[in-house]
Structure formats: C-alpha cells, structure tokens
C-alpha cells in the first residue's frame, strides 16, 4: 500500500499570511500518462470534503487562485498565498494511482 | 448541478447488516467510476470501495473484503454499499463520491453508521 505522510499536522496561520502543507508518498505517484495522481481536499468544519487540487497542480472548478499545488513523484506541496478565515479546516492529500487509495493523516489549519 | 445524496445509515448491532444508497443527479451517472469513503468519528478519511462503469470492476480496502459489496444501478442513477457482518470499527460517516481524473468530486453529505449493542 502507498503510505501518504503530511506535515505539519497542525498549522496556525495569521490571516493574510501564506501557508504551506507538505505531502510525501512512499511510492512515486507519476502515472504512465505523465500526470501525478495526487489530490488535495479541504474538509471545513461540519462539512463533507471538497476537492481543491487534482493531478498534483490543477485547481478544481470554483477554487480560488490563492490555492496552488506543486510537486512530482513522491513530494508534493499545497500552498495558500494569503490565508483567509474561510480556509479553516482539515486538509488531506490523497493518492489515486492505485488501490487501495490512501489519504494522508490530515493537516488542521486554524486562524491565529 | 451535480449532486450526491446518501441514505440508509443508522444504528445496527455487531454482526448485523445495512445497505447504504447514494442517489446521483446532474451528470451522466453511467459514465463514471463511483466510490465510497468513510470517516470514523474524529478520525481521517478512509477509502472503502470503487466500482467501474457498468460494474465491470470492483475494488475494496482489505478490512471490508468479503463483508461489503459495492454495486450500482445505472438506470436508477444509484450507488449502493451492502454491509454485512458489521463490526464496531465500521462505525463512521460514509460518503459516496464521483471519481474524476483519479480524484473524487463531488462528495455527498454522508450518512452515519453506528455499530453498537
């Protein structure tokens, strides 16, 4: 199974400041189609998870451009250029390359 | 608008059975892989099962193999999860989601399954 490891697990951020979350996989997530099968989700308090980033760096529909994804192979990063109050919640990375599909432990972003 | 609505959750005794349903709308259901993901209380996300278009392929996490069965009825725009031999550790909110580009989008609101005597 592919193990997904996120850091940090807790992230206090001042509004307007940037934030960054790391996700590492135990195996390369590079598909034969040259895309990385790595996704980022945000689960806001009391809500279902919502897709932010797919294929490593593509923003999902309706996601603000302050969110960006980067990385390849086994090392990936989610960046928020300027954190807003509505960004609080738990961020998960997920690999969709092979079953069992696996998620990172989650990173809880809170506002200072 | 693409929408997924789960139902069928509830309280069940250990060893019991439950069938979850997911009603889809706003997209051509038969064209997509579908998935179930669960979240135990206060815990992270765990993928449970996937099903390909027309039900031609199915995959499960090891912990539910032989106990859970994923299925779909494309004519009814519905996804199902038959859960047998339920255990306390199956207690979770169960989400259905559409699979697109190796990602899950959107997710339903979830249905809570509680396994307890």
Short mmCIF file of C-alpha atoms in Angstrom, two decimals:
data_model
loop_
_atom_site.label_atom_id
_atom_site.label_comp_id
_atom_site.label_asym_id
_atom_site.label_seq_id
_atom_site.Cartn_x
_atom_site.Cartn_y
_atom_site.Cartn_z
CA UNK A 1 0.00 0.00 0.00
CA UNK A 2 1.13 3.57 -0.68
CA UNK A 3 1.61 5.47 2.56
CA UNK A 4 0.84 9.19 2.49
CA UNK A 5 2.57 11.39 5.10
CA UNK A 6 1.55 15.00 5.69
CA UNK A 7 3.30 17.72 7.63
CA UNK A 8 2.66 19.66 9.69
CA UNK A 9 -0.39 18.10 11.32
CA UNK A 10 -1.40 21.43 12.85
CA UNK A 11 -0.96 24.80 11.18
CA UNK A 12 -1.83 28.08 12.94
CA UNK A 13 -1.81 30.96 10.47
CA UNK A 14 -2.40 34.70 10.69
CA UNK A 15 -4.96 35.96 8.14
CA UNK A 16 -3.24 37.39 5.10
CA UNK A 17 -0.13 35.30 5.63
CA UNK A 18 0.89 32.38 3.40
CA UNK A 19 0.63 28.72 4.38
CA UNK A 20 2.19 25.54 3.08
CA UNK A 21 1.43 21.85 3.62
CA UNK A 22 3.71 19.01 2.57
CA UNK A 23 2.64 15.56 1.46
CA UNK A 24 5.02 12.70 0.77
CA UNK A 25 4.16 9.32 -0.72
CA UNK A 26 6.02 6.06 -0.16
CA UNK A 27 5.99 5.40 -3.92
CA UNK A 28 6.02 7.62 -6.99
CA UNK A 29 2.58 8.85 -7.99
CA UNK A 30 3.61 9.54 -11.58
CA UNK A 31 1.19 7.78 -13.92
CA UNK A 32 2.23 6.48 -17.33
CA UNK A 33 0.23 9.40 -18.76
CA UNK A 34 2.84 11.69 -17.12
CA UNK A 35 0.36 13.11 -14.63
CA UNK A 36 0.82 12.82 -10.88
CA UNK A 37 -2.21 11.13 -9.30
CA UNK A 38 -2.16 13.34 -6.21
CA UNK A 39 -5.14 15.32 -4.98
CA UNK A 40 -5.81 17.80 -2.21
CA UNK A 41 -9.09 18.14 -0.31
CA UNK A 42 -10.37 20.54 2.31
CA UNK A 43 -12.90 19.43 4.89
CA UNK A 44 -14.40 22.51 6.50
CA UNK A 45 -15.94 22.11 9.97
CA UNK A 46 -19.16 20.11 9.79
CA UNK A 47 -18.93 19.63 6.02
CA UNK A 48 -18.01 16.95 3.51
CA UNK A 49 -14.56 17.06 1.92
CA UNK A 50 -14.25 19.21 -1.19
CA UNK A 51 -11.72 18.82 -3.98
CA UNK A 52 -9.16 21.63 -4.21
CA UNK A 53 -6.39 20.31 -6.45
CA UNK A 54 -6.25 17.29 -8.77
CA UNK A 55 -3.42 15.75 -10.79
CA UNK A 56 -0.95 17.44 -8.49
CA UNK A 57 -1.42 21.00 -9.69
CA UNK A 58 -4.79 21.56 -11.37
CA UNK A 59 -7.30 23.67 -9.43
CA UNK A 60 -10.80 22.26 -9.24
CA UNK A 61 -13.72 24.32 -10.51
CA UNK A 62 -14.53 27.28 -8.28
CA UNK A 63 -11.37 27.02 -6.18
CA UNK A 64 -9.79 30.45 -5.54
CA UNK A 65 -6.44 31.06 -7.22
CA UNK A 66 -4.77 31.63 -3.85
CA UNK A 67 -4.61 27.81 -3.67
CA UNK A 68 -1.87 26.11 -5.66
CA UNK A 69 -0.42 22.62 -5.85
CA UNK A 70 3.06 21.59 -6.90
CA UNK A 71 5.45 18.68 -6.83
CA UNK A 72 6.08 15.45 -8.64
CA UNK A 73 6.93 11.84 -7.92
CA UNK A 74 6.82 11.49 -4.15
CA UNK A 75 6.96 15.08 -2.84
CA UNK A 76 4.03 17.47 -3.09
CA UNK A 77 3.03 20.81 -1.63
CA UNK A 78 -0.20 22.72 -1.21
CA UNK A 79 0.27 26.46 -0.87
CA UNK A 80 -2.18 29.15 0.14
CA UNK A 81 -0.82 32.54 -0.87
CA UNK A 82 -2.89 34.55 1.61
CA UNK A 83 -4.93 32.69 4.19
CA UNK A 84 -8.50 33.82 4.79
CA UNK A 85 -10.80 32.95 7.67
CA UNK A 86 -12.89 30.68 5.43
CA UNK A 87 -9.84 28.45 4.79
CA UNK A 88 -10.01 26.84 8.24
CA UNK A 89 -10.49 23.11 8.32
CA UNK A 90 -8.58 19.90 7.72
CA UNK A 91 -6.56 19.45 4.53
CA UNK A 92 -5.97 15.96 3.16
CA UNK A 93 -3.78 14.71 0.37
CA UNK A 94 -4.85 11.56 -1.44
CA UNK A 95 -3.20 9.27 -3.95
CA UNK A 96 -5.42 7.93 -6.73
CA UNK A 97 -2.76 5.96 -8.57
CA UNK A 98 -3.53 2.50 -7.22
CA UNK A 99 -5.85 0.69 -4.88
CA UNK A 100 -6.09 0.79 -2.00
CA UNK A 101 -6.50 4.52 -2.47
CA UNK A 102 -4.92 6.19 0.53
CA UNK A 103 -5.12 9.55 2.30
CA UNK A 104 -2.69 11.50 4.42
CA UNK A 105 -3.44 11.94 8.13
CA UNK A 106 -4.79 15.44 7.60
CA UNK A 107 -3.47 18.91 8.47
CA UNK A 108 -5.64 21.12 10.64
CA UNK A 109 -5.38 24.78 9.65
CA UNK A 110 -6.51 27.27 12.26
CA UNK A 111 -6.54 31.03 12.37
CA UNK A 112 -4.29 32.68 14.94
CA UNK B 1 -25.91 20.87 -10.52
CA UNK B 2 -24.06 17.67 -9.74
CA UNK B 3 -25.45 16.20 -6.53
CA UNK B 4 -24.99 13.04 -4.47
CA UNK B 5 -27.30 12.16 -1.59
CA UNK B 6 -26.60 9.22 0.71
CA UNK B 7 -29.16 7.39 2.80
CA UNK B 8 -29.57 4.18 4.75
CA UNK B 9 -27.35 4.79 7.74
CA UNK B 10 -28.38 4.06 11.29
CA UNK B 11 -27.73 2.05 14.43
CA UNK B 12 -27.04 -1.66 13.95
CA UNK B 13 -25.81 -4.38 16.27
CA UNK B 14 -22.44 -6.07 15.77
CA UNK B 15 -22.80 -8.83 13.20
CA UNK B 16 -25.74 -7.10 11.58
CA UNK B 17 -26.27 -5.78 8.08
CA UNK B 18 -27.07 -2.46 6.49
CA UNK B 19 -27.46 -1.24 2.91
CA UNK B 20 -26.41 2.28 2.02
CA UNK B 21 -27.70 4.09 -1.04
CA UNK B 22 -26.41 7.09 -2.94
CA UNK B 23 -28.72 8.94 -5.33
CA UNK B 24 -26.95 10.82 -8.10
CA UNK B 25 -28.20 13.67 -10.25
CA UNK B 26 -26.90 16.36 -12.57
CA UNK B 27 -24.49 14.19 -14.57
CA UNK B 28 -24.46 11.03 -16.70
CA UNK B 29 -24.07 8.51 -13.89
CA UNK B 30 -23.24 5.57 -16.13
CA UNK B 31 -20.13 7.31 -17.48
CA UNK B 32 -18.23 7.50 -14.19
CA UNK B 33 -16.45 5.35 -11.68
CA UNK B 34 -18.01 5.79 -8.25
CA UNK B 35 -16.59 5.35 -4.78
CA UNK B 36 -17.37 5.04 -1.07
CA UNK B 37 -15.15 6.71 1.55
CA UNK B 38 -15.69 6.60 5.31
CA UNK B 39 -14.65 8.68 8.28
CA UNK B 40 -14.72 7.31 11.81
CA UNK B 41 -15.71 9.84 14.50
CA UNK B 42 -12.90 12.35 14.97
CA UNK B 43 -10.64 10.49 12.54
CA UNK B 44 -9.35 10.89 9.00
CA UNK B 45 -10.64 9.66 5.65
CA UNK B 46 -10.51 6.00 4.59
CA UNK B 47 -11.32 4.78 1.11
CA UNK B 48 -13.68 1.80 1.20
CA UNK B 49 -14.55 0.68 -2.35
CA UNK B 50 -14.65 1.66 -6.03
CA UNK B 51 -16.83 0.50 -8.89
CA UNK B 52 -16.22 0.98 -12.59
CA UNK B 53 -18.77 1.91 -15.20
CA UNK B 54 -21.39 -0.85 -15.62
CA UNK B 55 -19.99 -2.57 -12.53
CA UNK B 56 -17.35 -4.33 -14.59
CA UNK B 57 -14.63 -3.90 -11.96
CA UNK B 58 -14.84 -3.53 -8.19
CA UNK B 59 -12.12 -2.89 -5.62
CA UNK B 60 -12.17 -2.90 -1.83
CA UNK B 61 -9.95 -1.99 1.10
CA UNK B 62 -8.72 -5.18 2.77
CA UNK B 63 -10.62 -4.54 6.01
CA UNK B 64 -14.02 -4.88 4.27
CA UNK B 65 -13.30 -7.57 1.69
CA UNK B 66 -15.76 -10.43 1.95
CA UNK B 67 -18.12 -8.35 4.11
CA UNK B 68 -19.04 -5.33 1.96
CA UNK B 69 -20.33 -5.29 -1.62
CA UNK B 70 -20.43 -2.22 -3.83
CA UNK B 71 -22.95 -2.13 -6.65
CA UNK B 72 -24.73 0.29 -8.93
CA UNK B 73 -27.97 0.65 -10.88
CA UNK B 74 -27.28 2.99 -13.77
CA UNK B 75 -30.95 3.14 -14.75
CA UNK B 76 -31.79 4.46 -11.29
CA UNK B 77 -28.70 6.70 -11.03
CA UNK B 78 -27.88 4.94 -7.79
CA UNK B 79 -24.84 3.56 -6.00
CA UNK B 80 -25.08 1.05 -3.16
CA UNK B 81 -22.97 -0.43 -0.39
CA UNK B 82 -24.20 -3.66 1.16
CA UNK B 83 -22.51 -4.07 4.53
CA UNK B 84 -22.65 -7.44 6.30
CA UNK B 85 -21.02 -8.81 9.45
CA UNK B 86 -20.65 -5.28 10.76
CA UNK B 87 -18.11 -4.55 13.47
CA UNK B 88 -17.67 -1.70 15.93
CA UNK B 89 -14.75 -0.44 13.88
CA UNK B 90 -17.07 0.08 10.89
CA UNK B 91 -18.73 2.94 12.79
CA UNK B 92 -18.26 6.00 10.60
CA UNK B 93 -19.82 8.56 8.33
CA UNK B 94 -19.96 7.01 4.87
CA UNK B 95 -19.60 9.30 1.86
CA UNK B 96 -20.21 8.49 -1.76
CA UNK B 97 -18.30 10.41 -4.40
CA UNK B 98 -17.83 10.55 -8.14
CA UNK B 99 -14.40 9.62 -9.45
CA UNK B 100 -12.93 12.02 -11.99
CA UNK B 101 -9.33 12.23 -13.18
CA UNK B 102 -8.10 9.97 -10.34
CA UNK B 103 -9.84 12.29 -7.84
CA UNK B 104 -13.17 12.32 -6.02
CA UNK B 105 -15.54 15.16 -6.85
CA UNK B 106 -18.09 15.93 -5.61
CA UNK B 107 -18.86 14.19 -2.31
CA UNK B 108 -22.25 13.62 -0.78
CA UNK B 109 -23.20 14.90 2.65
CA UNK B 110 -22.60 11.50 4.21
CA UNK B 111 -24.66 9.04 6.22
CA UNK B 112 -23.74 7.88 9.73
CA UNK B 113 -23.43 4.18 10.50
CA UNK B 114 -23.17 3.23 14.17
CA UNK B 115 -22.37 -0.37 15.09
CA UNK B 116 -23.11 -0.93 18.74
CA UNK B 117 -25.04 -3.24 21.04
#
